[in-house]
Amino acid sequence: MTQHPMHRSLRLAGLALVLGAAATAQAQDKGTVHLAYVEWSDAVASTNVMRAVLEQAGYEVKLTSLSAAAMWQSVATGDADAMTTAWLPTTHADYFERLGDQVDNLGANLEGTKLGLVVPADSDMNSIADLNEHTDELNGKITGIDPGAGLMSLTEEVIDAYDLDLDLQSGSGATMTAALQNAIANGEPIVVTGWTPHWMFARWDLKYLQDPENVYGGAEQIDTVVRQGLEEDMPEAHAILDAFAWTPEQMGEVMLMNQEEDSDPYENAKQWVEEHPEVVQEWLPEA
């Protein structure tokens, strides 16, 4: 018997709905992964990329923006499942010393980071020790980020170590880069707290001031840290988080996308994931 085209279309549509419902149920059955992060450009990039990958694997994902201290605390207490932005061994040393035995550190997802004081590349200043010769033109300040950041406490140590006659001005990552942009546009001297990876190094010609006292320390890494028990509760999600690793260049691609006007970090992350299947495949457990 020949089936009417409309009946066949309705049957296929019904089948699609059933399969779609089954896929949705499977995703819901896998549960929700709760990721905590700080509003730093690197953290926004890595957290949203991990969200896109975990969703692709069938999980629902919840994101919560917190201060660095609260982020560590939330993973330690199990309120959050994971974070992809633990700067070690220096920047988050205090948090790790207090809470390290209450979390599982899965190791580096990005290597080759750096902290320090940053100035425009054409500046006469080359070392932190030079800053006291330029206090007036710097308006007596170093432009910093959020007060809870480890970079800020390290910079306070730098001020003491070099006996700098400068005040550290707190704010946020956004206010720091806005001040940097304004100073560069007007040809004015400025010194800011900086770190690599950061999109500002792709946007402007900048340099780190030398740190002969080595207060900021050497290169750091960004680790993935998860709550204890996640491996038993969600082994596949744990495996993805454990395998997550990329380069500063790859992270930089996402961070630059996020700086475009009216861009959405989540949509940018999904686009990056779609365009880099060979990278993402390395993070996924074998079927």
JSON list of C-alpha atoms in Angstrom, two decimals, residues 22-219:
[
{"chain": "A", "resi": 22, "resn": "ALA", "atom": "CA", "xyz": [15.33, 10.74, 24.23]},
{"chain": "A", "resi": 23, "resn": "ALA", "atom": "CA", "xyz": [18.46, 12.83, 23.64]},
{"chain": "A", "resi": 24, "resn": "THR", "atom": "CA", "xyz": [17.20, 15.49, 26.04]},
{"chain": "A", "resi": 25, "resn": "ALA", "atom": "CA", "xyz": [16.42, 12.87, 28.66]},
{"chain": "A", "resi": 26, "resn": "GLN", "atom": "CA", "xyz": [19.90, 11.40, 28.24]},
{"chain": "A", "resi": 27, "resn": "ALA", "atom": "CA", "xyz": [21.44, 14.84, 28.78]},
{"chain": "A", "resi": 28, "resn": "GLN", "atom": "CA", "xyz": [19.30, 15.41, 31.86]},
{"chain": "A", "resi": 29, "resn": "ASP", "atom": "CA", "xyz": [20.22, 11.97, 33.19]},
{"chain": "A", "resi": 30, "resn": "LYS", "atom": "CA", "xyz": [23.90, 12.94, 33.09]},
{"chain": "A", "resi": 31, "resn": "GLY", "atom": "CA", "xyz": [23.20, 15.74, 35.52]},
{"chain": "A", "resi": 32, "resn": "THR", "atom": "CA", "xyz": [24.45, 19.30, 35.93]},
{"chain": "A", "resi": 33, "resn": "VAL", "atom": "CA", "xyz": [28.08, 20.36, 36.19]},
{"chain": "A", "resi": 34, "resn": "HIS", "atom": "CA", "xyz": [28.54, 23.56, 38.21]},
{"chain": "A", "resi": 35, "resn": "LEU", "atom": "CA", "xyz": [31.57, 25.63, 37.17]},
{"chain": "A", "resi": 36, "resn": "ALA", "atom": "CA", "xyz": [32.82, 28.55, 39.28]},
{"chain": "A", "resi": 37, "resn": "TYR", "atom": "CA", "xyz": [34.98, 31.30, 37.80]},
{"chain": "A", "resi": 38, "resn": "VAL", "atom": "CA", "xyz": [36.25, 34.85, 38.28]},
{"chain": "A", "resi": 39, "resn": "GLU", "atom": "CA", "xyz": [35.53, 37.70, 35.86]},
{"chain": "A", "resi": 40, "resn": "TRP", "atom": "CA", "xyz": [39.02, 37.64, 34.34]},
{"chain": "A", "resi": 41, "resn": "SER", "atom": "CA", "xyz": [39.35, 37.44, 30.57]},
{"chain": "A", "resi": 42, "resn": "ASP", "atom": "CA", "xyz": [41.23, 34.12, 30.72]},
{"chain": "A", "resi": 43, "resn": "ALA", "atom": "CA", "xyz": [38.73, 32.60, 33.15]},
{"chain": "A", "resi": 44, "resn": "VAL", "atom": "CA", "xyz": [35.73, 33.73, 31.09]},
{"chain": "A", "resi": 45, "resn": "ALA", "atom": "CA", "xyz": [37.32, 32.15, 28.01]},
{"chain": "A", "resi": 46, "resn": "SER", "atom": "CA", "xyz": [38.27, 28.80, 29.54]},
{"chain": "A", "resi": 47, "resn": "THR", "atom": "CA", "xyz": [35.07, 28.39, 31.57]},
{"chain": "A", "resi": 48, "resn": "ASN", "atom": "CA", "xyz": [32.78, 29.02, 28.61]},
{"chain": "A", "resi": 49, "resn": "VAL", "atom": "CA", "xyz": [34.79, 26.70, 26.37]},
{"chain": "A", "resi": 50, "resn": "MET", "atom": "CA", "xyz": [34.51, 23.98, 29.00]},
{"chain": "A", "resi": 51, "resn": "ARG", "atom": "CA", "xyz": [30.79, 24.67, 29.27]},
{"chain": "A", "resi": 52, "resn": "ALA", "atom": "CA", "xyz": [30.39, 24.20, 25.51]},
{"chain": "A", "resi": 53, "resn": "VAL", "atom": "CA", "xyz": [32.37, 20.94, 25.55]},
{"chain": "A", "resi": 54, "resn": "LEU", "atom": "CA", "xyz": [30.51, 19.49, 28.55]},
{"chain": "A", "resi": 55, "resn": "GLU", "atom": "CA", "xyz": [27.16, 20.39, 26.97]},
{"chain": "A", "resi": 56, "resn": "GLN", "atom": "CA", "xyz": [28.30, 18.72, 23.77]},
{"chain": "A", "resi": 57, "resn": "ALA", "atom": "CA", "xyz": [28.97, 15.62, 25.88]},
{"chain": "A", "resi": 58, "resn": "GLY", "atom": "CA", "xyz": [25.39, 15.69, 27.20]},
{"chain": "A", "resi": 59, "resn": "TYR", "atom": "CA", "xyz": [25.65, 17.58, 30.49]},
{"chain": "A", "resi": 60, "resn": "GLU", "atom": "CA", "xyz": [23.77, 20.61, 31.64]},
{"chain": "A", "resi": 61, "resn": "VAL", "atom": "CA", "xyz": [26.19, 23.27, 32.86]},
{"chain": "A", "resi": 62, "resn": "LYS", "atom": "CA", "xyz": [25.72, 26.05, 35.41]},
{"chain": "A", "resi": 63, "resn": "LEU", "atom": "CA", "xyz": [28.19, 28.94, 35.68]},
{"chain": "A", "resi": 64, "resn": "THR", "atom": "CA", "xyz": [28.69, 31.13, 38.75]},
{"chain": "A", "resi": 65, "resn": "SER", "atom": "CA", "xyz": [30.89, 34.23, 38.79]},
{"chain": "A", "resi": 66, "resn": "LEU", "atom": "CA", "xyz": [32.65, 34.76, 42.13]},
{"chain": "A", "resi": 67, "resn": "SER", "atom": "CA", "xyz": [35.67, 36.42, 43.69]},
{"chain": "A", "resi": 68, "resn": "ALA", "atom": "CA", "xyz": [38.82, 34.31, 43.64]},
{"chain": "A", "resi": 69, "resn": "ALA", "atom": "CA", "xyz": [38.52, 33.48, 47.35]},
{"chain": "A", "resi": 70, "resn": "ALA", "atom": "CA", "xyz": [34.85, 32.51, 47.03]},
{"chain": "A", "resi": 71, "resn": "MET", "atom": "CA", "xyz": [35.60, 30.43, 43.93]},
{"chain": "A", "resi": 72, "resn": "TRP", "atom": "CA", "xyz": [38.13, 28.31, 45.82]},
{"chain": "A", "resi": 73, "resn": "GLN", "atom": "CA", "xyz": [35.79, 28.03, 48.80]},
{"chain": "A", "resi": 74, "resn": "SER", "atom": "CA", "xyz": [32.86, 26.91, 46.65]},
{"chain": "A", "resi": 75, "resn": "VAL", "atom": "CA", "xyz": [34.84, 24.05, 45.12]},
{"chain": "A", "resi": 76, "resn": "ALA", "atom": "CA", "xyz": [36.27, 23.06, 48.52]},
{"chain": "A", "resi": 77, "resn": "THR", "atom": "CA", "xyz": [32.79, 22.85, 50.06]},
{"chain": "A", "resi": 78, "resn": "GLY", "atom": "CA", "xyz": [31.31, 21.09, 47.03]},
{"chain": "A", "resi": 79, "resn": "ASP", "atom": "CA", "xyz": [28.93, 23.95, 46.20]},
{"chain": "A", "resi": 80, "resn": "ALA", "atom": "CA", "xyz": [30.68, 24.05, 42.80]},
{"chain": "A", "resi": 81, "resn": "ASP", "atom": "CA", "xyz": [32.06, 21.06, 40.92]},
{"chain": "A", "resi": 82, "resn": "ALA", "atom": "CA", "xyz": [35.11, 22.63, 39.30]},
{"chain": "A", "resi": 83, "resn": "MET", "atom": "CA", "xyz": [37.08, 25.66, 38.24]},
{"chain": "A", "resi": 84, "resn": "THR", "atom": "CA", "xyz": [39.48, 26.02, 35.33]},
{"chain": "A", "resi": 85, "resn": "THR", "atom": "CA", "xyz": [41.36, 29.05, 36.62]},
{"chain": "A", "resi": 86, "resn": "ALA", "atom": "CA", "xyz": [43.58, 28.15, 39.57]},
{"chain": "A", "resi": 87, "resn": "TRP", "atom": "CA", "xyz": [46.79, 30.18, 39.12]},
{"chain": "A", "resi": 88, "resn": "LEU", "atom": "CA", "xyz": [49.62, 28.26, 40.77]},
{"chain": "A", "resi": 89, "resn": "PRO", "atom": "CA", "xyz": [52.06, 28.10, 42.40]},
{"chain": "A", "resi": 90, "resn": "THR", "atom": "CA", "xyz": [52.18, 31.84, 43.20]},
{"chain": "A", "resi": 91, "resn": "THR", "atom": "CA", "xyz": [49.02, 33.85, 42.54]},
{"chain": "A", "resi": 92, "resn": "HIS", "atom": "CA", "xyz": [46.61, 31.54, 44.36]},
{"chain": "A", "resi": 93, "resn": "ALA", "atom": "CA", "xyz": [49.19, 30.21, 46.82]},
{"chain": "A", "resi": 94, "resn": "ASP", "atom": "CA", "xyz": [47.25, 31.44, 49.87]},
{"chain": "A", "resi": 95, "resn": "TYR", "atom": "CA", "xyz": [44.02, 29.76, 48.75]},
{"chain": "A", "resi": 96, "resn": "PHE", "atom": "CA", "xyz": [45.81, 26.52, 47.91]},
{"chain": "A", "resi": 97, "resn": "GLU", "atom": "CA", "xyz": [47.60, 26.49, 51.26]},
{"chain": "A", "resi": 98, "resn": "ARG", "atom": "CA", "xyz": [44.29, 26.79, 53.11]},
{"chain": "A", "resi": 99, "resn": "LEU", "atom": "CA", "xyz": [42.07, 24.63, 50.92]},
{"chain": "A", "resi": 100, "resn": "GLY", "atom": "CA", "xyz": [44.37, 22.38, 48.88]},
{"chain": "A", "resi": 101, "resn": "ASP", "atom": "CA", "xyz": [43.64, 19.30, 50.98]},
{"chain": "A", "resi": 102, "resn": "GLN", "atom": "CA", "xyz": [39.89, 19.77, 50.43]},
{"chain": "A", "resi": 103, "resn": "VAL", "atom": "CA", "xyz": [39.98, 19.74, 46.60]},
{"chain": "A", "resi": 104, "resn": "ASP", "atom": "CA", "xyz": [41.47, 17.64, 43.80]},
{"chain": "A", "resi": 105, "resn": "ASN", "atom": "CA", "xyz": [43.99, 19.42, 41.59]},
{"chain": "A", "resi": 106, "resn": "LEU", "atom": "CA", "xyz": [43.92, 17.88, 38.09]},
{"chain": "A", "resi": 107, "resn": "GLY", "atom": "CA", "xyz": [47.02, 19.77, 36.96]},
{"chain": "A", "resi": 108, "resn": "ALA", "atom": "CA", "xyz": [47.72, 22.38, 34.32]},
{"chain": "A", "resi": 109, "resn": "ASN", "atom": "CA", "xyz": [45.27, 23.23, 31.56]},
{"chain": "A", "resi": 110, "resn": "LEU", "atom": "CA", "xyz": [47.57, 26.05, 30.40]},
{"chain": "A", "resi": 111, "resn": "GLU", "atom": "CA", "xyz": [51.29, 26.59, 30.89]},
{"chain": "A", "resi": 112, "resn": "GLY", "atom": "CA", "xyz": [53.50, 29.61, 30.27]},
{"chain": "A", "resi": 113, "resn": "THR", "atom": "CA", "xyz": [51.73, 32.28, 32.28]},
{"chain": "A", "resi": 114, "resn": "LYS", "atom": "CA", "xyz": [53.40, 35.36, 33.71]},
{"chain": "A", "resi": 115, "resn": "LEU", "atom": "CA", "xyz": [52.65, 38.11, 36.23]},
{"chain": "A", "resi": 116, "resn": "GLY", "atom": "CA", "xyz": [54.13, 41.56, 36.60]},
{"chain": "A", "resi": 117, "resn": "LEU", "atom": "CA", "xyz": [53.90, 45.29, 36.07]},
{"chain": "A", "resi": 118, "resn": "VAL", "atom": "CA", "xyz": [53.19, 46.33, 32.49]},
{"chain": "A", "resi": 119, "resn": "VAL", "atom": "CA", "xyz": [53.87, 49.57, 30.61]},
{"chain": "A", "resi": 120, "resn": "PRO", "atom": "CA", "xyz": [53.60, 50.65, 26.96]},
{"chain": "A", "resi": 121, "resn": "ALA", "atom": "CA", "xyz": [56.52, 49.24, 24.95]},
{"chain": "A", "resi": 122, "resn": "ASP", "atom": "CA", "xyz": [57.88, 52.69, 24.09]},
{"chain": "A", "resi": 123, "resn": "SER", "atom": "CA", "xyz": [58.15, 53.69, 27.75]},
{"chain": "A", "resi": 124, "resn": "ASP", "atom": "CA", "xyz": [61.53, 54.80, 29.14]},
{"chain": "A", "resi": 125, "resn": "MET", "atom": "CA", "xyz": [60.85, 52.56, 32.14]},
{"chain": "A", "resi": 126, "resn": "ASN", "atom": "CA", "xyz": [62.39, 49.10, 31.85]},
{"chain": "A", "resi": 127, "resn": "SER", "atom": "CA", "xyz": [62.59, 47.91, 35.46]},
{"chain": "A", "resi": 128, "resn": "ILE", "atom": "CA", "xyz": [60.35, 48.13, 38.50]},
{"chain": "A", "resi": 129, "resn": "ALA", "atom": "CA", "xyz": [63.29, 49.91, 40.14]},
{"chain": "A", "resi": 130, "resn": "ASP", "atom": "CA", "xyz": [62.80, 52.77, 37.64]},
{"chain": "A", "resi": 131, "resn": "LEU", "atom": "CA", "xyz": [59.31, 53.63, 38.84]},
{"chain": "A", "resi": 132, "resn": "ASN", "atom": "CA", "xyz": [60.29, 56.05, 41.61]},
{"chain": "A", "resi": 133, "resn": "GLU", "atom": "CA", "xyz": [61.86, 58.29, 38.97]},
{"chain": "A", "resi": 134, "resn": "HIS", "atom": "CA", "xyz": [58.45, 58.68, 37.32]},
{"chain": "A", "resi": 135, "resn": "THR", "atom": "CA", "xyz": [56.05, 59.03, 40.27]},
{"chain": "A", "resi": 136, "resn": "ASP", "atom": "CA", "xyz": [54.75, 62.46, 39.24]},
{"chain": "A", "resi": 137, "resn": "GLU", "atom": "CA", "xyz": [53.97, 61.54, 35.63]},
{"chain": "A", "resi": 138, "resn": "LEU", "atom": "CA", "xyz": [52.32, 58.31, 36.86]},
{"chain": "A", "resi": 139, "resn": "ASN", "atom": "CA", "xyz": [50.15, 60.41, 39.21]},
{"chain": "A", "resi": 140, "resn": "GLY", "atom": "CA", "xyz": [51.59, 58.43, 42.11]},
{"chain": "A", "resi": 141, "resn": "LYS", "atom": "CA", "xyz": [49.70, 55.23, 41.30]},
{"chain": "A", "resi": 142, "resn": "ILE", "atom": "CA", "xyz": [49.82, 51.74, 39.87]},
{"chain": "A", "resi": 143, "resn": "THR", "atom": "CA", "xyz": [46.52, 50.78, 38.21]},
{"chain": "A", "resi": 144, "resn": "GLY", "atom": "CA", "xyz": [45.40, 47.40, 39.53]},
{"chain": "A", "resi": 145, "resn": "ILE", "atom": "CA", "xyz": [42.48, 45.00, 39.35]},
{"chain": "A", "resi": 146, "resn": "ASP", "atom": "CA", "xyz": [40.04, 43.56, 41.92]},
{"chain": "A", "resi": 147, "resn": "PRO", "atom": "CA", "xyz": [41.36, 43.80, 45.49]},
{"chain": "A", "resi": 148, "resn": "GLY", "atom": "CA", "xyz": [40.91, 40.09, 46.25]},
{"chain": "A", "resi": 149, "resn": "ALA", "atom": "CA", "xyz": [43.23, 38.96, 43.45]},
{"chain": "A", "resi": 150, "resn": "GLY", "atom": "CA", "xyz": [46.53, 37.31, 44.33]},
{"chain": "A", "resi": 151, "resn": "LEU", "atom": "CA", "xyz": [48.22, 39.61, 41.82]},
{"chain": "A", "resi": 152, "resn": "MET", "atom": "CA", "xyz": [47.23, 42.56, 43.98]},
{"chain": "A", "resi": 153, "resn": "SER", "atom": "CA", "xyz": [48.75, 41.17, 47.18]},
{"chain": "A", "resi": 154, "resn": "LEU", "atom": "CA", "xyz": [51.93, 40.35, 45.26]},
{"chain": "A", "resi": 155, "resn": "THR", "atom": "CA", "xyz": [52.03, 43.91, 43.96]},
{"chain": "A", "resi": 156, "resn": "GLU", "atom": "CA", "xyz": [51.79, 45.22, 47.53]},
{"chain": "A", "resi": 157, "resn": "GLU", "atom": "CA", "xyz": [54.87, 43.09, 48.27]},
{"chain": "A", "resi": 158, "resn": "VAL", "atom": "CA", "xyz": [56.56, 44.60, 45.21]},
{"chain": "A", "resi": 159, "resn": "ILE", "atom": "CA", "xyz": [55.85, 48.13, 46.52]},
{"chain": "A", "resi": 160, "resn": "ASP", "atom": "CA", "xyz": [57.51, 47.22, 49.82]},
{"chain": "A", "resi": 161, "resn": "ALA", "atom": "CA", "xyz": [60.44, 45.32, 48.25]},
{"chain": "A", "resi": 162, "resn": "TYR", "atom": "CA", "xyz": [61.33, 48.21, 45.91]},
{"chain": "A", "resi": 163, "resn": "ASP", "atom": "CA", "xyz": [60.30, 50.94, 48.40]},
{"chain": "A", "resi": 164, "resn": "LEU", "atom": "CA", "xyz": [58.06, 52.47, 45.75]},
{"chain": "A", "resi": 165, "resn": "ASP", "atom": "CA", "xyz": [56.45, 55.83, 46.37]},
{"chain": "A", "resi": 166, "resn": "LEU", "atom": "CA", "xyz": [53.31, 54.71, 44.53]},
{"chain": "A", "resi": 167, "resn": "ASP", "atom": "CA", "xyz": [49.83, 53.66, 45.66]},
{"chain": "A", "resi": 168, "resn": "LEU", "atom": "CA", "xyz": [48.14, 50.56, 44.28]},
{"chain": "A", "resi": 169, "resn": "GLN", "atom": "CA", "xyz": [44.72, 51.51, 42.92]},
{"chain": "A", "resi": 170, "resn": "SER", "atom": "CA", "xyz": [42.20, 48.67, 42.96]},
{"chain": "A", "resi": 171, "resn": "GLY", "atom": "CA", "xyz": [39.37, 48.24, 40.47]},
{"chain": "A", "resi": 172, "resn": "SER", "atom": "CA", "xyz": [38.69, 45.40, 38.06]},
{"chain": "A", "resi": 173, "resn": "GLY", "atom": "CA", "xyz": [40.20, 43.86, 34.96]},
{"chain": "A", "resi": 174, "resn": "ALA", "atom": "CA", "xyz": [37.86, 45.99, 32.86]},
{"chain": "A", "resi": 175, "resn": "THR", "atom": "CA", "xyz": [38.73, 49.27, 34.58]},
{"chain": "A", "resi": 176, "resn": "MET", "atom": "CA", "xyz": [42.44, 48.46, 34.31]},
{"chain": "A", "resi": 177, "resn": "THR", "atom": "CA", "xyz": [42.31, 47.89, 30.55]},
{"chain": "A", "resi": 178, "resn": "ALA", "atom": "CA", "xyz": [40.08, 50.97, 30.09]},
{"chain": "A", "resi": 179, "resn": "ALA", "atom": "CA", "xyz": [42.68, 53.10, 31.88]},
{"chain": "A", "resi": 180, "resn": "LEU", "atom": "CA", "xyz": [45.44, 51.52, 29.79]},
{"chain": "A", "resi": 181, "resn": "GLN", "atom": "CA", "xyz": [43.55, 52.21, 26.55]},
{"chain": "A", "resi": 182, "resn": "ASN", "atom": "CA", "xyz": [42.94, 55.83, 27.54]},
{"chain": "A", "resi": 183, "resn": "ALA", "atom": "CA", "xyz": [46.59, 56.41, 28.49]},
{"chain": "A", "resi": 184, "resn": "ILE", "atom": "CA", "xyz": [47.87, 54.90, 25.25]},
{"chain": "A", "resi": 185, "resn": "ALA", "atom": "CA", "xyz": [45.41, 56.95, 23.18]},
{"chain": "A", "resi": 186, "resn": "ASN", "atom": "CA", "xyz": [46.60, 60.14, 24.88]},
{"chain": "A", "resi": 187, "resn": "GLY", "atom": "CA", "xyz": [50.28, 59.24, 24.91]},
{"chain": "A", "resi": 188, "resn": "GLU", "atom": "CA", "xyz": [50.38, 59.31, 28.72]},
{"chain": "A", "resi": 189, "resn": "PRO", "atom": "CA", "xyz": [52.59, 57.15, 30.96]},
{"chain": "A", "resi": 190, "resn": "ILE", "atom": "CA", "xyz": [50.87, 54.38, 32.91]},
{"chain": "A", "resi": 191, "resn": "VAL", "atom": "CA", "xyz": [51.83, 51.25, 34.82]},
{"chain": "A", "resi": 192, "resn": "VAL", "atom": "CA", "xyz": [49.29, 48.47, 35.36]},
{"chain": "A", "resi": 193, "resn": "THR", "atom": "CA", "xyz": [49.19, 45.06, 36.97]},
{"chain": "A", "resi": 194, "resn": "GLY", "atom": "CA", "xyz": [49.32, 42.54, 34.13]},
{"chain": "A", "resi": 195, "resn": "TRP", "atom": "CA", "xyz": [49.36, 38.89, 33.35]},
{"chain": "A", "resi": 196, "resn": "THR", "atom": "CA", "xyz": [49.79, 36.51, 30.43]},
{"chain": "A", "resi": 197, "resn": "PRO", "atom": "CA", "xyz": [47.66, 35.24, 28.78]},
{"chain": "A", "resi": 198, "resn": "HIS", "atom": "CA", "xyz": [45.68, 38.44, 28.25]},
{"chain": "A", "resi": 199, "resn": "TRP", "atom": "CA", "xyz": [44.16, 39.96, 25.13]},
{"chain": "A", "resi": 200, "resn": "MET", "atom": "CA", "xyz": [45.74, 43.35, 25.85]},
{"chain": "A", "resi": 201, "resn": "PHE", "atom": "CA", "xyz": [49.10, 42.09, 24.57]},
{"chain": "A", "resi": 202, "resn": "ALA", "atom": "CA", "xyz": [47.49, 41.37, 21.20]},
{"chain": "A", "resi": 203, "resn": "ARG", "atom": "CA", "xyz": [45.72, 44.74, 21.16]},
{"chain": "A", "resi": 204, "resn": "TRP", "atom": "CA", "xyz": [48.61, 47.02, 22.16]},
{"chain": "A", "resi": 205, "resn": "ASP", "atom": "CA", "xyz": [52.41, 47.01, 22.10]},
{"chain": "A", "resi": 206, "resn": "LEU", "atom": "CA", "xyz": [53.31, 46.41, 25.76]},
{"chain": "A", "resi": 207, "resn": "LYS", "atom": "CA", "xyz": [56.19, 45.15, 27.87]},
{"chain": "A", "resi": 208, "resn": "TYR", "atom": "CA", "xyz": [56.74, 43.78, 31.37]},
{"chain": "A", "resi": 209, "resn": "LEU", "atom": "CA", "xyz": [59.02, 45.74, 33.67]},
{"chain": "A", "resi": 210, "resn": "GLN", "atom": "CA", "xyz": [61.99, 43.68, 34.79]},
{"chain": "A", "resi": 211, "resn": "ASP", "atom": "CA", "xyz": [61.69, 42.32, 38.32]},
{"chain": "A", "resi": 212, "resn": "PRO", "atom": "CA", "xyz": [65.28, 41.90, 39.56]},
{"chain": "A", "resi": 213, "resn": "GLU", "atom": "CA", "xyz": [64.07, 41.05, 43.09]},
{"chain": "A", "resi": 214, "resn": "ASN", "atom": "CA", "xyz": [61.90, 38.28, 41.55]},
{"chain": "A", "resi": 215, "resn": "VAL", "atom": "CA", "xyz": [58.96, 39.14, 43.77]},
{"chain": "A", "resi": 216, "resn": "TYR", "atom": "CA", "xyz": [56.44, 38.06, 41.13]},
{"chain": "A", "resi": 217, "resn": "GLY", "atom": "CA", "xyz": [58.29, 34.77, 40.68]},
{"chain": "A", "resi": 218, "resn": "GLY", "atom": "CA", "xyz": [58.78, 32.84, 37.47]},
{"chain": "A", "resi": 219, "resn": "ALA", "atom": "CA", "xyz": [56.29, 31.42, 35.03]}
]
